mmCIF file of C-alpha atoms and ligand atoms in Angstrom:
data_model
loop_
_atom_site.group_PDB
_atom_site.id
_atom_site.type_symbol
_atom_site.label_atom_id
_atom_site.label_comp_id
_atom_site.label_asym_id
_atom_site.label_seq_id
_atom_site.Cartn_x
_atom_site.Cartn_y
_atom_site.Cartn_z
ATOM 1 C CA MET B 186 16.700 -223.947 111.368
ATOM 2 C CA ALA B 187 17.546 -220.938 113.597
ATOM 3 C CA SER B 188 19.230 -221.752 116.896
ATOM 4 C CA GLU B 189 17.817 -220.718 120.216
ATOM 5 C CA PHE B 190 20.522 -217.980 120.318
ATOM 6 C CA ASP B 191 19.576 -216.699 116.862
ATOM 7 C CA LEU B 192 15.971 -216.536 117.848
ATOM 8 C CA ILE B 193 16.737 -214.579 120.998
ATOM 9 C CA ALA B 194 19.133 -212.237 119.179
ATOM 10 C CA ARG B 195 16.727 -211.597 116.330
ATOM 11 C CA HIS B 196 13.419 -211.281 118.147
ATOM 12 C CA PHE B 197 13.937 -210.467 121.754
ATOM 13 C CA THR B 198 17.140 -208.402 122.000
ATOM 14 C CA ARG B 199 17.043 -204.670 121.986
ATOM 15 C CA PRO B 200 19.601 -202.249 123.328
ATOM 16 C CA ALA B 201 19.275 -201.782 127.147
ATOM 17 C CA ARG B 202 17.645 -198.498 128.029
ATOM 18 C CA ARG B 203 17.014 -198.020 131.761
ATOM 19 C CA ALA B 204 18.540 -201.376 132.693
ATOM 20 C CA ARG B 205 22.313 -201.402 133.501
ATOM 21 C CA LEU B 206 22.505 -204.647 131.610
ATOM 22 C CA GLY B 207 19.711 -206.252 129.599
ATOM 23 C CA VAL B 208 19.394 -209.386 127.498
ATOM 24 C CA GLY B 209 22.680 -211.322 126.754
ATOM 25 C CA ASP B 210 24.365 -212.046 129.974
ATOM 26 C CA ASP B 211 23.609 -214.469 132.765
ATOM 27 C CA CYS B 212 21.541 -211.892 134.584
ATOM 28 C CA ALA B 213 20.120 -208.515 133.853
ATOM 29 C CA LEU B 214 21.112 -205.705 136.150
ATOM 30 C CA LEU B 215 18.567 -203.129 137.263
ATOM 31 C CA GLU B 216 18.695 -200.249 139.580
ATOM 32 C CA VAL B 217 15.797 -199.637 141.947
ATOM 33 C CA THR B 218 14.679 -196.018 142.479
ATOM 34 C CA PRO B 219 15.619 -195.060 146.101
ATOM 35 C CA GLY B 220 12.602 -194.990 148.451
ATOM 36 C CA HIS B 221 10.635 -197.411 146.323
ATOM 37 C CA GLU B 222 9.618 -201.039 146.673
ATOM 38 C CA LEU B 223 9.973 -203.537 143.889
ATOM 39 C CA ALA B 224 6.621 -205.092 142.792
ATOM 40 C CA ILE B 225 7.007 -208.489 141.189
ATOM 41 C CA SER B 226 4.484 -210.805 139.664
ATOM 42 C CA THR B 227 4.390 -213.633 137.219
ATOM 43 C CA ASP B 228 1.675 -215.121 135.015
ATOM 44 C CA MET B 229 1.778 -218.050 132.718
ATOM 45 C CA LEU B 230 -0.357 -218.764 129.668
ATOM 46 C CA VAL B 231 -0.669 -222.381 128.573
ATOM 47 C CA ALA B 232 -2.088 -223.371 125.159
ATOM 48 C CA ASP B 233 -5.513 -225.099 125.402
ATOM 49 C CA THR B 234 -5.912 -223.890 128.978
ATOM 50 C CA HIS B 235 -5.613 -220.181 128.589
ATOM 51 C CA PHE B 236 -5.821 -219.672 124.803
ATOM 52 C CA PHE B 237 -6.590 -221.547 121.604
ATOM 53 C CA PRO B 238 -3.241 -222.675 119.962
ATOM 54 C CA ASP B 239 -4.319 -221.010 116.748
ATOM 55 C CA THR B 240 -4.715 -217.521 118.339
ATOM 56 C CA ASP B 241 -3.127 -214.807 116.259
ATOM 57 C CA PRO B 242 0.405 -214.608 117.627
ATOM 58 C CA ARG B 243 0.507 -210.870 117.631
ATOM 59 C CA ARG B 244 -2.485 -210.783 119.889
ATOM 60 C CA LEU B 245 -0.968 -213.456 122.057
ATOM 61 C CA GLY B 246 2.208 -211.404 122.517
ATOM 62 C CA HIS B 247 0.014 -208.511 123.628
ATOM 63 C CA LYS B 248 -1.986 -210.674 126.059
ATOM 64 C CA THR B 249 1.094 -212.419 127.583
ATOM 65 C CA LEU B 250 2.365 -209.064 128.702
ATOM 66 C CA ALA B 251 -1.058 -207.465 129.333
ATOM 67 C CA VAL B 252 -2.114 -209.960 131.971
ATOM 68 C CA ASN B 253 1.117 -209.279 133.918
ATOM 69 C CA LEU B 254 0.792 -205.518 133.559
ATOM 70 C CA SER B 255 -2.648 -205.920 135.013
ATOM 71 C CA ASP B 256 -1.239 -207.340 138.206
ATOM 72 C CA ILE B 257 1.193 -204.449 138.483
ATOM 73 C CA ALA B 258 -1.706 -201.987 137.873
ATOM 74 C CA ALA B 259 -3.723 -203.669 140.698
ATOM 75 C CA MET B 260 -1.018 -202.766 143.208
ATOM 76 C CA GLY B 261 -0.890 -199.123 142.063
ATOM 77 C CA ALA B 262 2.661 -199.749 140.898
ATOM 78 C CA ARG B 263 4.497 -198.467 137.835
ATOM 79 C CA PRO B 264 5.765 -201.272 135.528
ATOM 80 C CA THR B 265 9.460 -201.030 134.539
ATOM 81 C CA SER B 266 10.778 -204.302 133.125
ATOM 82 C CA ALA B 267 9.785 -207.824 132.252
ATOM 83 C CA VAL B 268 11.377 -211.238 131.765
ATOM 84 C CA LEU B 269 9.842 -213.522 129.152
ATOM 85 C CA SER B 270 10.075 -217.368 129.026
ATOM 86 C CA LEU B 271 8.867 -219.402 126.086
ATOM 87 C CA ALA B 272 8.453 -223.101 125.724
ATOM 88 C CA LEU B 273 7.852 -223.544 121.992
ATOM 89 C CA PRO B 274 6.768 -226.738 120.210
ATOM 90 C CA ALA B 275 8.321 -225.428 117.009
ATOM 91 C CA ALA B 276 10.667 -222.625 116.047
ATOM 92 C CA ASP B 277 8.273 -221.003 113.639
ATOM 93 C CA GLU B 278 10.040 -217.676 112.876
ATOM 94 C CA ALA B 279 6.946 -215.904 111.426
ATOM 95 C CA TRP B 280 5.013 -216.895 114.532
ATOM 96 C CA ILE B 281 7.755 -215.673 116.861
ATOM 97 C CA ALA B 282 8.247 -212.399 114.976
ATOM 98 C CA ALA B 283 4.509 -211.665 115.231
ATOM 99 C CA PHE B 284 4.411 -212.644 118.886
ATOM 100 C CA ALA B 285 7.380 -210.353 119.615
ATOM 101 C CA ALA B 286 5.704 -207.508 117.674
ATOM 102 C CA GLY B 287 2.604 -207.716 119.808
ATOM 103 C CA PHE B 288 4.641 -207.990 123.000
ATOM 104 C CA PHE B 289 6.867 -205.008 122.232
ATOM 105 C CA ALA B 290 4.036 -202.818 121.017
ATOM 106 C CA LEU B 291 2.335 -203.045 124.408
ATOM 107 C CA ALA B 292 5.719 -202.888 126.227
ATOM 108 C CA ASP B 293 6.537 -199.644 124.444
ATOM 109 C CA GLU B 294 3.165 -198.165 125.252
ATOM 110 C CA HIS B 295 4.032 -198.640 129.004
ATOM 111 C CA GLY B 296 7.720 -197.908 128.874
ATOM 112 C CA VAL B 297 8.497 -201.512 129.858
ATOM 113 C CA GLU B 298 11.893 -202.970 128.992
ATOM 114 C CA LEU B 299 12.374 -206.702 128.271
ATOM 115 C CA VAL B 300 15.571 -207.501 130.193
ATOM 116 C CA GLY B 301 15.808 -211.295 129.940
ATOM 117 C CA GLY B 302 14.065 -214.597 129.648
ATOM 118 C CA ASP B 303 14.435 -218.189 128.647
ATOM 119 C CA THR B 304 13.683 -219.916 125.386
ATOM 120 C CA THR B 305 13.264 -223.643 125.057
ATOM 121 C CA ARG B 306 11.956 -226.239 122.654
ATOM 122 C CA THR B 307 9.194 -228.395 123.957
ATOM 123 C CA SER B 308 7.574 -231.576 122.606
ATOM 124 C CA ARG B 309 4.515 -230.635 124.647
ATOM 125 C CA THR B 310 2.355 -227.608 125.037
ATOM 126 C CA LEU B 311 3.165 -224.018 123.976
ATOM 127 C CA THR B 312 3.705 -222.184 127.255
ATOM 128 C CA LEU B 313 4.323 -218.504 127.658
ATOM 129 C CA ASN B 314 5.437 -216.951 130.908
ATOM 130 C CA VAL B 315 6.223 -213.362 131.864
ATOM 131 C CA THR B 316 7.606 -212.090 135.106
ATOM 132 C CA ILE B 317 6.940 -208.373 135.436
ATOM 133 C CA LEU B 318 8.726 -205.903 137.677
ATOM 134 C CA GLY B 319 7.472 -202.579 138.817
ATOM 135 C CA GLU B 320 8.050 -199.919 141.399
ATOM 136 C CA VAL B 321 5.940 -198.307 143.969
ATOM 137 C CA LEU B 322 6.794 -195.646 146.545
ATOM 138 C CA ALA B 323 7.498 -197.550 149.761
ATOM 139 C CA GLY B 324 4.296 -198.131 151.663
ATOM 140 C CA GLN B 325 1.984 -196.913 148.892
ATOM 141 C CA ALA B 326 1.067 -200.183 147.162
ATOM 142 C CA VAL B 327 -2.672 -200.953 147.291
ATOM 143 C CA ARG B 328 -3.260 -204.441 148.871
ATOM 144 C CA ARG B 329 -6.243 -206.724 148.874
ATOM 145 C CA SER B 330 -6.463 -206.478 152.650
ATOM 146 C CA GLY B 331 -7.380 -202.777 153.077
ATOM 147 C CA ALA B 332 -11.159 -202.759 152.580
ATOM 148 C CA ARG B 333 -13.132 -201.396 155.493
ATOM 149 C CA VAL B 334 -16.824 -201.640 156.375
ATOM 150 C CA GLY B 335 -18.656 -198.788 154.673
ATOM 151 C CA ASP B 336 -16.256 -198.606 151.695
ATOM 152 C CA ASP B 337 -17.794 -198.316 148.262
ATOM 153 C CA ILE B 338 -16.929 -201.088 145.747
ATOM 154 C CA TRP B 339 -15.887 -199.957 142.339
ATOM 155 C CA VAL B 340 -14.962 -201.607 139.039
ATOM 156 C CA SER B 341 -13.302 -200.102 135.950
ATOM 157 C CA GLY B 342 -14.518 -200.587 132.334
ATOM 158 C CA THR B 343 -17.053 -203.211 131.601
ATOM 159 C CA LEU B 344 -17.322 -206.850 132.842
ATOM 160 C CA GLY B 345 -17.986 -210.100 131.056
ATOM 161 C CA ASP B 346 -16.963 -209.114 127.478
ATOM 162 C CA ALA B 347 -14.087 -211.618 127.347
ATOM 163 C CA ALA B 348 -16.207 -214.411 128.679
ATOM 164 C CA LEU B 349 -18.872 -213.729 126.062
ATOM 165 C CA GLY B 350 -16.123 -213.601 123.478
ATOM 166 C CA LEU B 351 -14.882 -217.033 124.656
ATOM 167 C CA ALA B 352 -18.431 -218.382 124.460
ATOM 168 C CA ALA B 353 -18.688 -217.047 120.912
ATOM 169 C CA LEU B 354 -15.389 -218.631 119.886
ATOM 170 C CA LYS B 355 -16.673 -221.981 121.367
ATOM 171 C CA LYS B 356 -19.855 -221.449 119.347
ATOM 172 C CA GLU B 357 -21.991 -221.560 122.501
ATOM 173 C CA VAL B 358 -23.565 -218.296 121.517
ATOM 174 C CA THR B 359 -23.854 -216.456 118.211
ATOM 175 C CA LEU B 360 -23.332 -212.692 118.310
ATOM 176 C CA PRO B 361 -23.849 -210.008 115.644
ATOM 177 C CA ALA B 362 -20.529 -209.513 113.761
ATOM 178 C CA ALA B 363 -19.565 -206.254 115.493
ATOM 179 C CA GLU B 364 -20.273 -207.595 118.983
ATOM 180 C CA HIS B 365 -18.499 -210.823 118.163
ATOM 181 C CA ASP B 366 -15.320 -208.947 117.092
ATOM 182 C CA TYR B 367 -15.439 -206.613 120.097
ATOM 183 C CA CYS B 368 -15.855 -209.419 122.597
ATOM 184 C CA VAL B 369 -13.102 -211.546 121.026
ATOM 185 C CA SER B 370 -10.833 -208.480 121.046
ATOM 186 C CA ARG B 371 -11.557 -208.010 124.714
ATOM 187 C CA LEU B 372 -10.596 -211.670 125.260
ATOM 188 C CA GLU B 373 -7.452 -211.692 123.120
ATOM 189 C CA MET B 374 -6.222 -208.105 123.606
ATOM 190 C CA PRO B 375 -7.147 -207.014 127.154
ATOM 191 C CA THR B 376 -6.258 -203.488 128.168
ATOM 192 C CA PRO B 377 -4.257 -203.324 131.460
ATOM 193 C CA ARG B 378 -5.488 -200.431 133.600
ATOM 194 C CA VAL B 379 -2.046 -199.193 134.560
ATOM 195 C CA ALA B 380 -2.816 -195.483 134.519
ATOM 196 C CA LEU B 381 -5.922 -196.036 136.611
ATOM 197 C CA GLY B 382 -4.044 -198.156 139.168
ATOM 198 C CA LEU B 383 -1.494 -195.378 139.553
ATOM 199 C CA ALA B 384 -4.174 -192.686 139.845
ATOM 200 C CA LEU B 385 -5.870 -194.693 142.639
ATOM 201 C CA ARG B 386 -2.776 -194.693 144.952
ATOM 202 C CA GLY B 387 -3.826 -192.974 148.116
ATOM 203 C CA VAL B 388 -7.496 -193.174 147.033
ATOM 204 C CA ALA B 389 -8.339 -196.913 146.860
ATOM 205 C CA ARG B 390 -8.089 -198.792 150.094
ATOM 206 C CA SER B 391 -8.005 -202.246 148.535
ATOM 207 C CA MET B 392 -7.640 -203.367 144.995
ATOM 208 C CA LEU B 393 -7.124 -206.324 142.639
ATOM 209 C CA ASP B 394 -7.452 -207.139 139.000
ATOM 210 C CA VAL B 395 -10.427 -209.165 137.870
ATOM 211 C CA SER B 396 -9.040 -212.174 136.040
ATOM 212 C CA ASP B 397 -11.145 -215.035 137.261
ATOM 213 C CA GLY B 398 -14.557 -213.418 137.452
ATOM 214 C CA LEU B 399 -15.736 -210.599 139.772
ATOM 215 C CA ALA B 400 -17.569 -212.957 142.175
ATOM 216 C CA GLY B 401 -14.540 -214.997 143.042
ATOM 217 C CA ASP B 402 -12.028 -212.140 142.817
ATOM 218 C CA LEU B 403 -14.048 -209.836 145.075
ATOM 219 C CA ALA B 404 -14.179 -212.679 147.602
ATOM 220 C CA HIS B 405 -10.415 -212.442 147.782
ATOM 221 C CA ILE B 406 -10.710 -208.867 148.899
ATOM 222 C CA ALA B 407 -13.425 -209.828 151.376
ATOM 223 C CA HIS B 408 -11.417 -212.636 152.871
ATOM 224 C CA ALA B 409 -8.120 -210.702 152.974
ATOM 225 C CA SER B 410 -9.895 -207.735 154.621
ATOM 226 C CA HIS B 411 -12.134 -209.834 156.989
ATOM 227 C CA VAL B 412 -15.281 -208.149 155.580
ATOM 228 C CA ALA B 413 -18.186 -209.018 153.270
ATOM 229 C CA ALA B 414 -19.139 -207.470 150.003
ATOM 230 C CA GLN B 415 -22.571 -206.658 148.631
ATOM 231 C CA VAL B 416 -22.929 -206.007 144.875
ATOM 232 C CA ASP B 417 -25.913 -204.513 143.128
ATOM 233 C CA ALA B 418 -26.187 -206.705 140.044
ATOM 234 C CA ASP B 419 -28.439 -204.062 138.387
ATOM 235 C CA VAL B 420 -25.667 -201.492 138.151
ATOM 236 C CA LEU B 421 -22.883 -203.611 136.829
ATOM 237 C CA PRO B 422 -21.159 -201.898 133.924
ATOM 238 C CA LEU B 423 -22.105 -203.983 130.861
ATOM 239 C CA SER B 424 -21.084 -203.224 127.242
ATOM 240 C CA PRO B 425 -23.750 -203.081 124.536
ATOM 241 C CA ALA B 426 -22.625 -206.651 123.529
ATOM 242 C CA LEU B 427 -23.596 -207.911 127.011
ATOM 243 C CA ARG B 428 -26.756 -205.858 127.094
ATOM 244 C CA GLY B 429 -27.739 -207.508 123.812
ATOM 245 C CA VAL B 430 -27.868 -211.021 125.268
ATOM 246 C CA ALA B 431 -30.163 -212.615 127.860
ATOM 247 C CA ARG B 432 -29.827 -211.218 131.332
ATOM 248 C CA GLU B 433 -28.938 -214.551 132.860
ATOM 249 C CA LEU B 434 -26.109 -215.068 130.318
ATOM 250 C CA ALA B 435 -24.895 -211.498 130.749
ATOM 251 C CA LEU B 436 -24.785 -211.883 134.526
ATOM 252 C CA ARG B 437 -22.981 -215.207 134.297
ATOM 253 C CA CYS B 438 -20.339 -213.686 131.994
ATOM 254 C CA ALA B 439 -19.954 -210.499 134.103
ATOM 255 C CA LEU B 440 -19.742 -212.257 137.474
ATOM 256 C CA THR B 441 -18.025 -215.580 136.825
ATOM 257 C CA GLY B 442 -16.342 -215.156 133.451
ATOM 258 C CA GLY B 443 -12.599 -214.769 133.388
ATOM 259 C CA ASP B 444 -10.133 -212.564 131.486
ATOM 260 C CA ASP B 445 -11.717 -209.150 132.164
ATOM 261 C CA TYR B 446 -8.506 -207.552 133.473
ATOM 262 C CA GLU B 447 -10.474 -204.719 134.917
ATOM 263 C CA LEU B 448 -9.637 -203.273 138.316
ATOM 264 C CA CYS B 449 -11.971 -203.842 141.286
ATOM 265 C CA PHE B 450 -11.263 -201.686 144.284
ATOM 266 C CA THR B 451 -12.822 -200.220 147.342
ATOM 267 C CA ALA B 452 -12.619 -196.624 148.598
ATOM 268 C CA ALA B 453 -14.105 -194.600 151.396
ATOM 269 C CA ALA B 454 -17.615 -193.208 150.603
ATOM 270 C CA ASP B 455 -16.220 -189.653 150.987
ATOM 271 C CA ALA B 456 -13.665 -190.363 148.250
ATOM 272 C CA ARG B 457 -16.179 -190.669 145.392
ATOM 273 C CA ALA B 458 -15.113 -187.444 143.730
ATOM 274 C CA GLN B 459 -11.473 -188.531 143.856
ATOM 275 C CA VAL B 460 -12.343 -191.935 142.326
ATOM 276 C CA GLU B 461 -14.146 -190.316 139.502
ATOM 277 C CA ALA B 462 -11.313 -187.909 138.978
ATOM 278 C CA ALA B 463 -8.865 -190.847 138.816
ATOM 279 C CA GLY B 464 -11.129 -192.536 136.230
ATOM 280 C CA ARG B 465 -11.230 -189.347 134.116
ATOM 281 C CA ALA B 466 -7.457 -188.826 134.374
ATOM 282 C CA ALA B 467 -6.862 -192.423 133.275
ATOM 283 C CA GLY B 468 -9.537 -192.272 130.544
ATOM 284 C CA VAL B 469 -11.422 -195.256 131.803
ATOM 285 C CA ALA B 470 -15.008 -195.479 133.128
ATOM 286 C CA VAL B 471 -15.347 -196.365 136.820
ATOM 287 C CA THR B 472 -18.647 -197.631 138.290
ATOM 288 C CA ARG B 473 -19.749 -197.902 141.928
ATOM 289 C CA ILE B 474 -21.266 -201.423 142.206
ATOM 290 C CA GLY B 475 -21.682 -202.084 145.911
ATOM 291 C CA ALA B 476 -20.589 -201.669 149.446
ATOM 292 C CA ILE B 477 -18.362 -203.393 152.015
ATOM 293 C CA LEU B 478 -20.378 -204.777 155.030
ATOM 294 C CA PRO B 479 -19.237 -206.557 158.167
ATOM 295 C CA ALA B 480 -18.469 -210.268 157.672
ATOM 296 C CA ALA B 481 -21.143 -212.571 158.909
ATOM 297 C CA ALA B 482 -20.775 -216.249 159.636
ATOM 298 C CA ASP B 483 -24.086 -217.125 158.026
ATOM 299 C CA ALA B 484 -23.722 -215.055 154.874
ATOM 300 C CA PRO B 485 -21.464 -215.537 151.799
ATOM 301 C CA ALA B 486 -18.404 -213.286 151.449
ATOM 302 C CA VAL B 487 -19.916 -211.771 148.372
ATOM 303 C CA GLY B 488 -23.672 -211.325 147.982
ATOM 304 C CA PHE B 489 -25.548 -210.113 144.938
ATOM 305 C CA VAL B 490 -28.677 -208.054 145.262
ATOM 306 C CA ASP B 491 -30.997 -206.246 142.799
ATOM 307 C CA SER B 492 -31.550 -202.547 142.872
ATOM 308 C CA ALA B 493 -34.382 -202.914 145.378
ATOM 309 C CA GLY B 494 -31.914 -204.599 147.724
ATOM 310 C CA HIS B 495 -33.387 -208.160 147.390
ATOM 311 C CA ALA B 496 -30.892 -210.995 147.176
ATOM 312 C CA LEU B 497 -30.699 -212.546 143.688
ATOM 313 C CA VAL B 498 -32.125 -216.068 143.583
ATOM 314 C CA GLN B 499 -29.042 -217.155 141.699
ATOM 315 C CA GLN B 500 -25.784 -216.371 143.503
ATOM 316 C CA TYR B 501 -22.362 -216.611 141.901
ATOM 317 C CA GLY B 502 -18.890 -217.908 142.584
ATOM 318 C CA GLY B 503 -15.519 -217.580 140.790
ATOM 319 C CA TYR B 504 -13.465 -219.726 138.393
ATOM 320 C CA ASP B 505 -10.865 -222.102 139.926
ATOM 321 C CA HIS B 506 -8.449 -224.151 137.807
ATOM 322 C CA PHE B 507 -8.487 -226.931 140.314
ATOM 323 C CA GLY B 508 -12.076 -226.509 141.351
ATOM 324 C CA ALA B 509 -14.802 -229.108 140.797
HETATM 325 P P1 ADP G 732 21.484 -219.054 130.343
HETATM 326 O O1 ADP G 732 21.996 -220.282 129.685
HETATM 327 O O2 ADP G 732 22.514 -218.341 131.223
HETATM 328 O O3 ADP G 732 20.173 -219.300 131.050
HETATM 329 P P2 ADP G 732 20.229 -218.297 127.915
HETATM 330 O O4 ADP G 732 21.056 -218.926 126.838
HETATM 331 O O5 ADP G 732 19.091 -219.023 128.427
HETATM 332 O O6 ADP G 732 21.179 -218.056 129.140
HETATM 333 O O7 ADP G 732 19.838 -216.838 127.551
HETATM 334 C C1 ADP G 732 20.777 -215.987 126.996
HETATM 335 C C2 ADP G 732 20.335 -214.553 127.171
HETATM 336 O O8 ADP G 732 19.072 -214.339 126.436
HETATM 337 C C3 ADP G 732 19.977 -214.247 128.664
HETATM 338 O O9 ADP G 732 20.342 -212.914 128.910
HETATM 339 C C4 ADP G 732 18.448 -214.372 128.718
HETATM 340 O O10 ADP G 732 17.949 -213.530 129.752
HETATM 341 C C5 ADP G 732 18.083 -213.936 127.329
HETATM 342 N N1 ADP G 732 16.829 -214.534 126.874
HETATM 343 C C6 ADP G 732 16.575 -215.873 126.573
HETATM 344 N N2 ADP G 732 15.328 -216.012 126.138
HETATM 345 C C7 ADP G 732 14.764 -214.799 126.080
HETATM 346 C C8 ADP G 732 13.465 -214.320 125.688
HETATM 347 N N3 ADP G 732 12.520 -215.113 125.325
HETATM 348 N N4 ADP G 732 13.257 -212.997 125.873
HETATM 349 C C9 ADP G 732 14.248 -212.226 126.317
HETATM 350 N N5 ADP G 732 15.508 -212.554 126.637
HETATM 351 C C10 ADP G 732 15.728 -213.891 126.548
HETATM 352 MG MG1 MG G 733 18.435 -219.987 130.052
#
């Protein structure tokens, strides 16, 4: 059987490009562009918790990197390099090769260099972890704390597809074949909105990526910014797949489902043309879904209304791994 070192050499070692020193030594050595800040984030995917163990390894390689790129995108930073750690129950070479192919295909698309990692055998659960590094001009990162009363709330792409895909895989719903494949692809191969994040620097005042459902994630912006958010549930961007199911299910997927990896951000009302231009430049739809209001002690951080402005009877919260 291949040793840990053979596996690394065969599947995860490429000549260093931008890095001074890449895979193979005790540390990688990277240069930081003068005048920039380093943006760092890490995200772990655990079998049975974050994905089905029999997920296509190529898709899993894509997703492992994509969820990390999404965090870099949400800061308006440019991804540069990544570190990849794997705890593998078995050294299945075909699986590892396919995983690496999916990982590198997305890395190449974004000019991201794999500069190191760790590879270990486990008797337990397949666990995948990426630490991603990016750069942003000093002071230009878009934080969660910048929303102001009167800002518009925007979201990229469509919401809830991945959650509906998950429900379909769990056989909780049955979708027509094309919608099934579309939603499962959105779950297994999310598209990190890196170009949009970059285009929104200086335009968005606050931003995050939607990974645990819009309701809960938007509450993070509201709390960090000491404001409240009101969302018009009737204007949420929904794909044809979501529009094809019952409204209640579509709303639950769009507002509380995880794994969207879209960007949610706020911007001044006089920046609408700039936001739309950023969306066009990045090739992704942007939809204005609500407004930032003053925080109120007796109202939730995020409220949902219909297009007539009436509060929805059913309100929504986010997903929490340790929640009840
Ligand atoms: P150490 O014992 O110093 O931690 P390792 O033997 O774990 O070193 O790793 C050897 C080299 O291979 C290091 O440069 C490490 O960054 C790299 N590496 C290990 N696993 C991976 C991986 N999955 N992807 C990329 N690089 C890896
Ligand atoms: Mg090691």
